Every structure is written in C-alpha cells, then in structure tokens.
Coordinates of N, CA and C and ligand atoms in Angstrom, one line a residue:
M1 N -16.8 40.0 -0.2 CA -15.8 38.9 -0.2 C -15.0 38.9 -1.5
R2 N -13.7 38.8 -1.3 CA -12.8 38.7 -2.4 C -12.5 37.2 -2.7
V3 N -12.6 36.8 -3.9 CA -12.2 35.4 -4.3 C -11.0 35.4 -5.2
E4 N -10.0 34.7 -4.8 CA -8.7 34.6 -5.5 C -8.6 33.2 -6.0
V5 N -8.2 33.0 -7.3 CA -7.9 31.6 -7.8 C -6.5 31.5 -8.2
F6 N -5.9 30.4 -7.8 CA -4.6 30.0 -8.4 C -4.8 28.7 -9.2
F7 N -4.2 28.7 -10.4 CA -4.4 27.6 -11.3 C -3.4 26.4 -11.0
T8 N -2.3 26.8 -10.3 CA -1.4 25.7 -9.8 C -0.8 26.2 -8.5
P9 N -0.4 25.2 -7.7 CA 0.2 25.6 -6.4 C 1.6 26.2 -6.6
H10 N 2.2 26.0 -7.8 CA 3.5 26.5 -8.1 C 3.5 28.1 -8.2
Q11 N 2.3 28.6 -8.3 CA 2.2 30.1 -8.5 C 2.4 30.8 -7.2
V12 N 2.4 30.1 -6.0 CA 2.3 30.8 -4.8 C 3.1 30.1 -3.7
E13 N 3.6 30.9 -2.7 CA 4.4 30.4 -1.6 C 3.5 29.8 -0.5
E14 N 4.0 28.9 0.3 CA 3.2 28.3 1.4 C 2.7 29.3 2.3
L15 N 3.5 30.3 2.7 CA 3.1 31.2 3.7 C 2.0 32.2 3.3
Y16 N 1.8 32.2 2.0 CA 0.7 33.0 1.5 C -0.7 32.6 2.1
F17 N -0.8 31.3 2.4 CA -2.0 30.7 2.9 C -2.3 31.0 4.3
R18 N -1.3 31.5 5.1 CA -1.6 31.7 6.5 C -2.8 32.6 6.7
E19 N -3.6 32.1 7.6 CA -4.8 32.9 8.0 C -5.9 33.0 6.9
K20 N -5.7 32.3 5.8 CA -6.6 32.3 4.7 C -7.6 31.2 4.8
R21 N -8.8 31.5 4.1 CA -9.8 30.4 4.0 C -9.6 29.8 2.6
V22 N -9.3 28.5 2.5 CA -8.9 27.9 1.3 C -9.8 26.7 0.9
V23 N -10.0 26.6 -0.4 CA -10.6 25.4 -1.0 C -9.7 24.9 -2.0
V24 N -9.3 23.6 -1.8 CA -8.4 22.9 -2.7 C -9.1 22.1 -3.7
V25 N -8.8 22.2 -5.0 CA -9.5 21.4 -6.0 C -8.6 20.5 -6.8
D26 N -8.9 19.2 -6.9 CA -8.2 18.3 -7.8 C -9.2 17.3 -8.3
V27 N -10.0 17.7 -9.2 CA -11.1 16.9 -9.7 C -10.7 15.5 -10.1
L28 N -9.6 15.5 -10.9 CA -9.1 14.2 -11.4 C -7.7 13.9 -10.7
R29 N -7.7 13.1 -9.6 CA -8.9 12.5 -9.0 C -8.8 12.7 -7.5
A30 N -7.8 13.3 -7.0 CA -7.6 13.3 -5.5 C -8.8 13.8 -4.7
S31 N -9.4 14.9 -5.2 CA -10.5 15.5 -4.4 C -11.7 14.5 -4.4
T32 N -11.9 13.9 -5.6 CA -13.0 12.9 -5.7 C -12.8 11.7 -4.8
T33 N -11.5 11.2 -4.8 CA -11.1 10.1 -4.0 C -11.3 10.4 -2.5
I34 N -10.8 11.5 -2.1 CA -10.9 11.9 -0.7 C -12.4 12.0 -0.3
A35 N -13.2 12.7 -1.1 CA -14.7 12.8 -0.7 C -15.3 11.4 -0.7
T36 N -15.0 10.6 -1.7 CA -15.6 9.2 -1.7 C -15.2 8.4 -0.5
A37 N -13.9 8.4 -0.1 CA -13.4 7.7 1.0 C -14.1 8.1 2.3
L38 N -14.2 9.4 2.5 CA -14.9 9.9 3.7 C -16.4 9.6 3.7
Y39 N -17.0 9.7 2.5 CA -18.4 9.4 2.4 C -18.7 7.9 2.8
N40 N -17.7 7.1 2.4 CA -17.8 5.7 2.6 C -17.3 5.2 4.0
G41 N -17.1 6.2 4.9 CA -16.8 5.9 6.3 C -15.3 5.8 6.7
A42 N -14.4 6.2 5.8 CA -13.0 6.3 6.2 C -12.9 7.3 7.4
K43 N -12.0 6.9 8.3 CA -11.9 7.8 9.5 C -11.2 9.1 9.2
E44 N -10.1 9.0 8.3 CA -9.4 10.2 8.0 C -8.4 9.9 6.8
I45 N -8.0 11.0 6.2 CA -7.0 10.8 5.1 C -5.8 11.6 5.6
I46 N -4.6 11.0 5.5 CA -3.4 11.7 5.9 C -2.6 12.0 4.6
P47 N -2.6 13.2 4.2 CA -1.9 13.5 2.9 C -0.4 13.7 3.1
V48 N 0.3 13.0 2.3 CA 1.8 13.1 2.5 C 2.4 13.3 1.1
A49 N 3.6 13.9 1.1 CA 4.2 14.3 -0.2 C 4.9 13.2 -0.9
T50 N 5.6 12.3 -0.2 CA 6.4 11.3 -1.0 C 6.0 9.9 -0.6
V51 N 6.3 9.0 -1.5 CA 6.1 7.5 -1.3 C 6.8 7.1 -0.1
E52 N 8.1 7.6 0.1 CA 8.9 7.1 1.2 C 8.3 7.5 2.5
S53 N 7.8 8.8 2.6 CA 7.2 9.2 3.9 C 5.9 8.5 4.1
A54 N 5.2 8.1 3.1 CA 3.9 7.4 3.3 C 4.3 6.0 3.9
M55 N 5.3 5.4 3.4 CA 5.7 4.0 3.9 C 6.1 4.1 5.3
K56 N 6.9 5.2 5.6 CA 7.4 5.4 7.0 C 6.3 5.6 8.0
I57 N 5.3 6.4 7.6 CA 4.2 6.7 8.5 C 3.4 5.4 8.8
V58 N 3.1 4.7 7.7 CA 2.4 3.5 7.9 C 3.1 2.5 8.7
G59 N 4.4 2.4 8.6 CA 5.2 1.5 9.4 C 5.0 1.8 10.9
N60 N 4.8 3.1 11.2 CA 4.6 3.5 12.6 C 3.2 3.4 13.1
L61 N 2.3 3.0 12.2 CA 0.8 3.0 12.6 C 0.3 1.6 12.7
D62 N -0.8 1.4 13.3 CA -1.4 0.1 13.3 C -1.9 -0.4 11.9
G63 N -1.2 -1.5 11.5 CA -1.5 -2.0 10.1 C -2.9 -2.4 9.9
D64 N -3.6 -2.8 11.0 CA -5.0 -3.2 10.8 C -6.0 -2.1 10.4
V65 N -5.6 -0.9 10.8 CA -6.5 0.2 10.6 C -6.0 1.3 9.7
T66 N -4.8 1.0 9.1 CA -4.3 2.0 8.2 C -4.0 1.4 6.8
L67 N -4.4 2.2 5.8 CA -4.1 1.8 4.4 C -3.3 2.8 3.7
L68 N -2.5 2.3 2.8 CA -1.7 3.2 1.9 C -2.4 3.4 0.6
G69 N -2.6 4.6 0.2 CA -3.3 4.9 -1.0 C -2.5 5.9 -1.8
G70 N -2.8 5.9 -3.1 CA -2.2 7.0 -4.0 C -1.7 6.5 -5.3
E71 N -1.0 7.4 -6.0 CA -0.6 7.0 -7.4 C 0.7 7.8 -7.7
R72 N 1.3 7.3 -8.7 CA 2.3 8.0 -9.5 C 2.0 7.7 -11.0
D73 N 2.0 8.8 -11.8 CA 1.6 8.6 -13.2 C 0.2 8.0 -13.3
G74 N -0.6 8.2 -12.3 CA -2.0 7.8 -12.3 C -2.2 6.3 -11.9
K75 N -1.0 5.6 -11.7 CA -1.1 4.2 -11.4 C -0.8 3.9 -10.0
M76 N -1.3 2.7 -9.5 CA -1.1 2.3 -8.1 C 0.4 2.1 -7.9
I77 N 0.8 2.5 -6.7 CA 2.2 2.4 -6.3 C 2.5 1.0 -5.7
E78 N 3.6 0.4 -6.1 CA 4.0 -0.9 -5.6 C 4.0 -1.0 -4.1
G79 N 3.3 -2.0 -3.6 CA 3.3 -2.2 -2.1 C 2.1 -1.5 -1.4
F80 N 1.4 -0.6 -2.2 CA 0.3 0.1 -1.6 C -1.0 -0.8 -1.6
H81 N -1.9 -0.4 -0.8 CA -3.2 -1.2 -0.7 C -4.2 -0.7 -1.8
L82 N -4.1 0.6 -2.0 CA -5.1 1.3 -2.9 C -4.4 2.2 -3.9
G83 N -5.0 2.4 -5.0 CA -4.5 3.4 -6.0 C -5.2 4.7 -5.7
N84 N -5.5 5.5 -6.8 CA -6.1 6.8 -6.6 C -7.5 6.8 -7.4
S85 N -8.0 5.6 -7.6 CA -9.3 5.6 -8.3 C -10.4 5.7 -7.2
P86 N -11.3 6.6 -7.4 CA -12.4 6.7 -6.3 C -13.2 5.5 -6.3
L87 N -13.2 4.7 -7.4 CA -14.0 3.5 -7.4 C -13.5 2.4 -6.5
E88 N -12.2 2.5 -6.1 CA -11.6 1.5 -5.2 C -12.0 1.8 -3.7
Y89 N -12.4 3.0 -3.4 CA -12.6 3.5 -2.0 C -14.0 3.1 -1.6
V90 N -14.4 1.9 -1.7 CA -15.7 1.4 -1.3 C -15.8 1.2 0.2
E91 N -17.0 1.2 0.7 CA -17.2 1.0 2.1 C -16.5 -0.2 2.7
E92 N -16.6 -1.3 2.1 CA -16.0 -2.5 2.6 C -14.5 -2.4 2.8
R93 N -13.8 -1.6 2.0 CA -12.4 -1.4 2.1 C -12.0 -0.3 3.1
V94 N -12.8 0.8 3.2 CA -12.3 1.9 3.9 C -13.0 2.3 5.2
R95 N -14.1 1.7 5.5 CA -14.8 2.1 6.7 C -13.9 1.9 7.9
G96 N -13.8 3.0 8.7 CA -13.1 3.0 9.9 C -11.6 3.1 9.8
K97 N -11.1 3.2 8.5 CA -9.6 3.2 8.3 C -9.0 4.6 8.2
S98 N -7.8 4.7 8.6 CA -7.0 5.9 8.3 C -6.3 5.6 7.0
I99 N -6.3 6.5 6.0 CA -5.7 6.3 4.7 C -4.6 7.3 4.5
V100 N -3.3 6.8 4.4 CA -2.2 7.7 4.1 C -2.2 7.8 2.6
L101 N -2.3 9.0 2.1 CA -2.5 9.2 0.7 C -1.4 10.1 0.1
T102 N -0.8 9.6 -0.9 CA 0.2 10.4 -1.6 C -0.2 10.4 -3.1
T103 N -0.4 11.6 -3.7 CA -0.7 11.7 -5.1 C 0.2 12.8 -5.7
S104 N 0.2 12.7 -7.0 CA 1.2 13.6 -7.7 C 0.9 15.1 -7.5
N105 N -0.3 15.5 -7.5 CA -0.6 16.9 -7.4 C -1.6 17.3 -6.3
G106 N -2.7 16.4 -6.1 CA -3.7 16.8 -5.1 C -3.2 16.8 -3.7
S107 N -2.5 15.8 -3.3 CA -2.0 15.8 -1.9 C -0.9 16.9 -1.7
Q108 N -0.2 17.2 -2.8 CA 0.8 18.2 -2.7 C 0.1 19.6 -2.5
A109 N -1.0 19.8 -3.2 CA -1.7 21.1 -3.1 C -2.2 21.3 -1.7
I110 N -2.8 20.2 -1.1 CA -3.3 20.3 0.3 C -2.1 20.6 1.2
L111 N -1.0 20.0 1.0 CA 0.1 20.3 1.9 C 0.7 21.7 1.7
K112 N 0.6 22.2 0.5 CA 1.1 23.5 0.3 C 0.3 24.6 1.0
A113 N -1.0 24.3 1.2 CA -1.9 25.2 1.8 C -2.2 24.9 3.3
R114 N -1.3 24.1 3.9 CA -1.5 23.5 5.2 C -1.6 24.6 6.3
H115 N -1.0 25.8 6.0 CA -1.1 26.9 7.1 C -2.4 27.7 7.0
A116 N -3.3 27.2 6.2 CA -4.5 28.0 6.0 C -5.3 28.0 7.4
R117 N -6.1 29.0 7.6 CA -6.9 29.1 8.8 C -8.0 28.0 8.7
E118 N -8.4 27.7 7.5 CA -9.5 26.8 7.2 C -9.3 26.2 5.8
M119 N -9.4 24.9 5.7 CA -9.2 24.4 4.3 C -10.2 23.2 4.1
S120 N -10.9 23.3 3.0 CA -11.7 22.1 2.6 C -11.3 21.7 1.2
V121 N -11.8 20.5 0.8 CA -11.4 19.9 -0.5 C -12.7 19.8 -1.3
L122 N -12.5 20.3 -2.6 CA -13.7 20.4 -3.5 C -13.5 19.6 -4.8
G123 N -14.6 18.9 -5.2 CA -14.7 18.3 -6.5 C -16.1 18.5 -7.0
F124 N -16.4 18.1 -8.2 CA -17.8 18.2 -8.6 C -18.7 17.3 -7.6
V125 N -18.2 16.3 -7.1 CA -19.0 15.3 -6.3 C -19.5 15.9 -5.0
N126 N -18.9 17.1 -4.6 CA -19.4 17.7 -3.3 C -19.5 19.2 -3.4
I127 N -19.8 19.6 -4.6 CA -19.8 21.1 -4.9 C -20.9 21.8 -4.1
S128 N -22.1 21.2 -3.9 CA -23.2 22.0 -3.3 C -22.9 22.1 -1.8
V129 N -22.3 21.1 -1.1 CA -22.1 21.2 0.3 C -20.9 22.2 0.5
I130 N -19.9 22.2 -0.3 CA -18.8 23.1 -0.2 C -19.3 24.6 -0.4
E131 N -20.2 24.7 -1.4 CA -20.8 26.0 -1.6 C -21.5 26.5 -0.3
S132 N -22.3 25.6 0.3 CA -22.9 26.0 1.6 C -22.0 26.4 2.7
V133 N -20.9 25.7 2.8 CA -19.9 25.9 3.8 C -19.2 27.3 3.6
V134 N -18.9 27.5 2.3 CA -18.3 28.8 2.0 C -19.2 30.0 2.3
R135 N -20.5 29.8 1.9 CA -21.4 30.9 2.2 C -21.6 31.2 3.6
E136 N -21.6 30.1 4.5 CA -21.8 30.3 5.9 C -20.6 30.8 6.6
G137 N -19.4 30.6 6.0 CA -18.2 31.1 6.6 C -17.9 32.6 6.4
E138 N -16.8 33.0 7.0 CA -16.5 34.4 6.9 C -15.1 34.7 6.3
G139 N -15.0 35.8 5.6 CA -13.7 36.2 5.1 C -13.5 35.9 3.6
D140 N -12.4 36.4 3.1 CA -12.1 36.2 1.7 C -11.8 34.7 1.4
L141 N -11.8 34.3 0.2 CA -11.6 32.9 -0.2 C -10.5 32.8 -1.2
V142 N -9.7 31.7 -1.0 CA -8.7 31.4 -2.0 C -9.0 30.0 -2.5
I143 N -9.2 29.9 -3.9 CA -9.4 28.5 -4.5 C -8.0 28.1 -5.1
L144 N -7.5 27.0 -4.6 CA -6.2 26.5 -5.1 C -6.5 25.3 -5.9
C145 N -6.2 25.4 -7.2 CA -6.3 24.3 -8.1 C -5.0 23.5 -8.1
A146 N -5.1 22.2 -8.1 CA -3.9 21.3 -8.0 C -3.2 21.4 -9.3
G147 N -3.9 21.5 -10.4 CA -3.2 21.5 -11.7 C -2.5 20.2 -12.0
H148 N -1.5 20.3 -12.9 CA -0.8 19.1 -13.2 C 0.7 19.4 -13.4
D149 N 1.5 19.0 -12.5 CA 2.9 19.2 -12.5 C 3.3 20.7 -12.8
G150 N 2.5 21.6 -12.2 CA 2.8 23.0 -12.3 C 2.1 23.6 -13.5
F151 N 1.3 22.8 -14.2 CA 0.6 23.4 -15.4 C -0.9 23.5 -15.1
F152 N -1.6 24.3 -15.9 CA -3.0 24.5 -15.8 C -3.8 23.2 -16.1
S153 N -4.8 22.9 -15.3 CA -5.8 21.8 -15.7 C -7.1 22.4 -15.9
M154 N -7.7 22.1 -17.0 CA -9.0 22.6 -17.4 C -10.1 22.2 -16.3
E155 N -10.1 20.9 -15.9 CA -11.2 20.5 -15.0 C -11.2 21.2 -13.6
D156 N -10.0 21.5 -13.1 CA -9.9 22.2 -11.8 C -10.4 23.6 -12.0
A157 N -10.1 24.3 -13.1 CA -10.5 25.6 -13.3 C -12.0 25.7 -13.6
V158 N -12.6 24.7 -14.3 CA -14.0 24.7 -14.5 C -14.8 24.5 -13.2
C159 N -14.2 23.6 -12.3 CA -14.9 23.4 -11.0 C -14.8 24.7 -10.2
A160 N -13.6 25.3 -10.2 CA -13.5 26.6 -9.4 C -14.5 27.6 -10.0
G161 N -14.6 27.7 -11.3 CA -15.6 28.6 -11.9 C -17.0 28.3 -11.6
M162 N -17.3 27.0 -11.5 CA -18.7 26.6 -11.1 C -19.0 27.1 -9.7
L163 N -18.1 26.9 -8.8 CA -18.3 27.3 -7.4 C -18.5 28.8 -7.3
I164 N -17.6 29.6 -8.0 CA -17.7 31.0 -8.0 C -19.0 31.5 -8.6
H165 N -19.4 30.9 -9.7 CA -20.6 31.3 -10.4 C -21.8 31.2 -9.5
R166 N -21.8 30.0 -8.7 CA -22.9 29.8 -7.8 C -22.9 30.8 -6.6
L167 N -21.7 31.1 -6.2 CA -21.5 32.0 -5.0 C -22.0 33.4 -5.4
V168 N -21.6 33.8 -6.6 CA -22.0 35.2 -7.1 C -23.5 35.2 -7.3
D169 N -24.0 34.2 -7.9 CA -25.4 34.1 -8.2 C -26.3 34.3 -6.9
G170 N -25.9 33.6 -5.8 CA -26.8 33.6 -4.7 C -26.4 34.5 -3.6
S171 N -25.4 35.4 -3.9 CA -24.9 36.2 -2.8 C -25.5 37.6 -2.8
K172 N -25.8 38.0 -1.5 CA -26.3 39.4 -1.4 C -25.1 40.4 -1.3
A173 N -24.1 39.9 -0.7 CA -22.9 40.7 -0.5 C -22.1 40.9 -1.8
E174 N -21.4 41.9 -1.9 CA -20.5 42.2 -3.1 C -19.4 41.2 -3.2
M175 N -19.2 40.7 -4.4 CA -18.1 39.7 -4.6 C -17.1 40.4 -5.5
E176 N -15.8 40.3 -5.0 CA -14.7 40.8 -5.8 C -13.9 39.7 -6.4
L177 N -13.8 39.7 -7.7 CA -13.0 38.6 -8.4 C -11.8 39.2 -9.0
G178 N -10.7 38.4 -8.9 CA -9.5 38.7 -9.6 C -9.6 38.2 -11.1
D179 N -8.6 38.4 -11.9 CA -8.7 38.0 -13.3 C -8.9 36.5 -13.4
A180 N -8.2 35.7 -12.6 CA -8.2 34.3 -12.6 C -9.6 33.8 -12.3
G181 N -10.3 34.5 -11.3 CA -11.7 34.1 -11.0 C -12.6 34.4 -12.1
I182 N -12.5 35.5 -12.8 CA -13.3 35.9 -13.9 C -13.1 34.9 -15.0
A183 N -11.9 34.5 -15.3 CA -11.5 33.5 -16.3 C -12.1 32.2 -16.0
S184 N -12.1 31.8 -14.7 CA -12.7 30.5 -14.3 C -14.2 30.4 -14.6
V185 N -14.9 31.5 -14.3 CA -16.3 31.5 -14.5 C -16.6 31.5 -16.0
A186 N -15.8 32.2 -16.8 CA -16.0 32.2 -18.3 C -15.8 30.8 -18.8
L187 N -14.8 30.1 -18.3 CA -14.5 28.7 -18.7 C -15.6 27.8 -18.3
Y188 N -16.1 28.0 -17.1 CA -17.3 27.1 -16.6 C -18.5 27.3 -17.6
K189 N -18.7 28.6 -17.9 CA -19.9 28.8 -18.8 C -19.7 28.2 -20.1
N190 N -18.4 28.2 -20.6 CA -18.1 27.6 -21.9 C -18.1 26.1 -21.9
Q191 N -17.5 25.5 -20.8 CA -17.2 24.1 -20.8 C -18.1 23.3 -19.9
G192 N -18.9 24.0 -19.0 CA -19.5 23.3 -17.9 C -20.9 22.6 -18.3
K193 N -21.3 22.7 -19.5 CA -22.7 22.2 -19.8 C -22.7 20.7 -19.7
S194 N -21.6 20.0 -20.1 CA -21.5 18.6 -19.8 C -20.1 18.4 -19.2
I195 N -20.2 18.2 -17.9 CA -19.0 18.0 -17.1 C -18.2 16.7 -17.6
L196 N -19.0 15.7 -17.9 CA -18.3 14.4 -18.3 C -17.6 14.6 -19.6
K197 N -18.2 15.3 -20.5 CA -17.6 15.6 -21.8 C -16.3 16.4 -21.6
M198 N -16.4 17.4 -20.8 CA -15.3 18.3 -20.5 C -14.1 17.4 -19.9
L199 N -14.5 16.5 -19.0 CA -13.4 15.7 -18.4 C -12.8 14.8 -19.5
R200 N -13.7 14.2 -20.4 CA -13.2 13.3 -21.4 C -12.3 14.1 -22.4
N201 N -12.5 15.4 -22.6 CA -11.7 16.2 -23.5 C -10.4 16.7 -22.8
S202 N -10.3 16.7 -21.5 CA -9.2 17.3 -20.8 C -8.0 16.4 -21.0
E203 N -6.8 17.0 -20.9 CA -5.5 16.2 -21.1 C -5.5 15.1 -20.1
H204 N -5.7 15.3 -18.8 CA -5.6 14.3 -17.8 C -6.7 13.2 -18.0
G205 N -7.9 13.7 -18.4 CA -9.0 12.8 -18.6 C -8.6 11.8 -19.7
K206 N -8.0 12.3 -20.8 CA -7.6 11.4 -21.9 C -6.6 10.4 -21.5
Y207 N -5.7 10.9 -20.7 CA -4.6 10.0 -20.2 C -5.2 8.9 -19.3
L208 N -6.1 9.3 -18.4 CA -6.7 8.3 -17.5 C -7.5 7.3 -18.3
D209 N -8.2 7.7 -19.3 CA -8.9 6.8 -20.2 C -7.9 5.8 -20.9
E210 N -6.8 6.4 -21.4 CA -5.8 5.5 -22.0 C -5.2 4.4 -21.1
I211 N -5.0 4.8 -19.8 CA -4.5 3.8 -18.9 C -5.5 2.9 -18.2
G212 N -6.8 3.0 -18.7 CA -7.8 2.1 -18.2 C -8.7 2.6 -17.1
F213 N -8.8 3.9 -16.9 CA -9.6 4.5 -15.9 C -10.8 5.3 -16.4
R214 N -11.3 4.9 -17.5 CA -12.4 5.6 -18.2 C -13.6 5.8 -17.2
N215 N -13.9 4.7 -16.4 CA -15.1 4.8 -15.5 C -14.8 5.8 -14.4
D216 N -13.6 6.1 -14.1 CA -13.3 7.1 -13.1 C -13.8 8.5 -13.5
L217 N -13.8 8.7 -14.8 CA -14.3 10.1 -15.3 C -15.7 10.3 -14.9
E218 N -16.5 9.2 -15.0 CA -17.9 9.3 -14.7 C -18.1 9.6 -13.2
A219 N -17.3 8.9 -12.4 CA -17.4 9.1 -10.9 C -17.0 10.5 -10.6
C220 N -16.0 11.1 -11.3 CA -15.5 12.4 -11.0 C -16.4 13.5 -11.5
A221 N -17.3 13.1 -12.5 CA -18.2 14.1 -13.0 C -19.6 14.1 -12.3
A222 N -19.8 13.2 -11.4 CA -21.1 13.0 -10.8 C -21.4 14.1 -9.7
A223 N -22.0 15.2 -10.1 CA -22.2 16.3 -9.2 C -23.0 15.9 -8.0
D224 N -22.5 16.2 -6.9 CA -23.2 16.0 -5.6 C -23.4 14.5 -5.2
A225 N -22.6 13.6 -5.8 CA -22.8 12.2 -5.5 C -22.2 11.9 -4.1
M226 N -21.2 12.7 -3.7 CA -20.6 12.4 -2.4 C -20.7 13.7 -1.5
P227 N -21.9 14.0 -1.0 CA -22.1 15.3 -0.4 C -21.5 15.4 1.0
V228 N -20.1 15.5 1.1 CA -19.4 15.6 2.3 C -18.5 16.8 2.3
V229 N -18.1 17.2 3.5 CA -17.1 18.4 3.5 C -15.8 17.8 4.1
P230 N -14.8 17.5 3.3 CA -13.5 17.1 3.8 C -12.8 18.3 4.2
Q231 N -12.3 18.3 5.5 CA -11.7 19.5 6.1 C -10.3 19.1 6.6
F232 N -9.3 19.9 6.2 CA -7.9 19.6 6.7 C -7.8 20.3 8.0
L233 N -7.4 19.5 9.0 CA -7.2 20.1 10.3 C -6.2 19.2 11.1
G234 N -5.2 19.8 11.6 CA -4.2 19.1 12.4 C -3.5 18.0 11.6
N235 N -3.2 18.3 10.3 CA -2.5 17.4 9.4 C -3.3 16.2 8.9
V236 N -4.5 16.2 9.1 CA -5.4 15.1 8.5 C -6.6 15.8 7.9
V237 N -7.2 15.0 6.9 CA -8.4 15.5 6.3 C -9.5 14.6 6.9
K238 N -10.5 15.2 7.5 CA -11.6 14.5 8.1 C -12.9 15.2 7.7
L239 N -14.0 14.5 8.0 CA -15.3 15.2 7.7 C -15.4 16.4 8.7
K240 N -15.8 17.5 8.1 CA -16.0 18.7 9.0 C -17.1 18.4 10.0
K241 N -16.8 18.8 11.2 CA -17.8 18.5 12.3 C -19.1 19.2 12.0
D242 N -20.2 18.5 12.3 CA -21.6 19.1 12.1 C -21.9 19.3 10.6
S243 N -21.0 18.9 9.7 CA -21.3 19.2 8.3 C -22.5 18.3 7.8
E244 N -22.8 17.2 8.6 CA -23.9 16.4 8.2 C -25.2 17.2 8.2
S245 N -25.2 18.3 9.0 CA -26.5 19.0 9.1 C -26.6 20.2 8.1
I246 N -25.5 20.4 7.3 CA -25.6 21.5 6.4 C -26.7 21.3 5.3
K247 N -27.5 22.3 5.2 CA -28.6 22.1 4.3 C -28.2 22.5 2.9
I248 N -28.4 21.7 1.9 CA -28.1 22.0 0.6 C -29.3 21.9 -0.3
S249 N -29.3 22.8 -1.3 CA -30.4 22.6 -2.3 C -29.7 22.2 -3.6
I250 N -29.8 21.0 -4.0 CA -29.1 20.5 -5.1 C -29.9 20.9 -6.4
P251 N -29.3 21.6 -7.3 CA -30.0 22.0 -8.5 C -30.3 20.8 -9.3
T252 N -31.5 20.9 -10.0 CA -31.8 19.7 -10.8 C -31.3 19.9 -12.3
Ligands
MLT1 C1 -3.0 13.9 -8.7 O1 -2.9 14.2 -7.5 O2 -2.2 14.3 -9.5 C2 -4.1 13.2 -9.3 O3 -5.1 12.9 -8.4 C3 -3.7 12.2 -10.3 C4 -4.6 11.0 -10.6 O4 -4.6 10.0 -9.9 O5 -5.4 11.1 -11.5

C-alpha cells in the first residue's frame, strides 16, 4: 500500500482524488466536531463551502430537523444554531438532526476530496476505528490534512503520522511512504507523547485558547473518545454502515 500525505488541500487539484481512498484530518476542530455529532446521534452532516450556501440549504430543508453549524475565525456565525466547538454537539441538541456545517478549513477539505472513491474523517477522537477501516479496505491511501488557510498545521500532521505509524507497525504488507508521510511519522514521534500539550503549543490551539475555547483542546486530544467512522457519501457525512461492528483494540 502506498500512503500519500498532503499538508493542505491547496497542494492538490480536486480531480486528483478521483478513485482514491481518502482520509481527511482537521483535528482542531472540524473532524472532532463531526465525530462528536455523529457519536451523539446526529443523522448526518452536510458540509458546505460558504455561509450563504449554508443559509440557502437550510432555508429549503425542514427547520425542525436541520441545524446550522460552523465557524469563521473560530467563532459562531451570526444566525447559526451551533458553532464549531465539539462540546456544543451534545446528544440533546443533535440527536436525529441534519447539520449543515461550514468551517474555514475542515469542510473545505472534505469538499475538495468529494470525488474520492471512499472518504472518511479522522481526528484523535476516532483514530483506532479509522485505523481498522483503513486496514480492512483495499488500495492506496491519501491523507488530506485540512491545514489552516493553505498553511501547514502541526496537529493535523501529527495525527496523520500517528495513523501511518500504527498502520506500518501492524501491517504484514509492504508500506510505501512519500516524503510527507515519513515527515509526519517523525513529527508524531517527536510531538505525539502528549497530544494535549502538542495541541496547546500549536498555532491554532493557542488561538482557540485565546478566544475562550481552551476546553475544546482537551476534547480534541481525547484519543478514541468518539469511536465512530464518519464517511462522506452522496454529499453528506454519515456513520459508515456496519462500522458499529468494527473491532478495535484501543492501546492503553
Ligand atoms: C476549520 O475548519 O478551520 C476549523 O475547524 C476551525 C475551528 O473551528 O477551530
């Protein structure tokens, strides 16, 4: 299996993803929010690029079962029901709901890879189940980091490195890594001892702390706290069918 890593969606064209098996990572915070919402019973997440299209889509859907969520500059958007803090996506708010989600980088990365043959969403909160899904699947893998406005994000690269490290460790088959994959693993080995510390030291982590979301960093660092497989299919992100039965061995 060959594993390719992109540190930002700006590095690559949409059509590159056709027929590819893709994992999208936006640890802070879209991946974590999506996994949390689905874990807490949300029906689906509809990722959209702009605030305007989010408003338009919600206008056409049943208001009782649809919520608008997302952020710009990390903050809740005026007129939206939810921001992008995973802590807001509790069961009482999201169970049974469709959530139209627009975020600055995470939902954009998902949309960029929408032509993929298979796409799932990864954070530290669901890393073991995603590892199992990748192992059970077939073909090469592309890990697309959401990054930040076209720039590298430490936390996404460390998460990509952690996934690759585990895949290499437990794989009987030969794994071929490009330079970005090798660099991600090196970064994980260097920075992954305390995920929370790494998040607190990251640029976006410091920014989130400054604007009042310090507790989100703990939620985003909690390995395997939301063991679900969010899968993009037919323009929405839903729980992967039968993924409840995926067996995982969570390292202690
Ligand atoms: C994004 O998509 O850029 C992020 O999830 C931003 C955030 O809310 O922290």
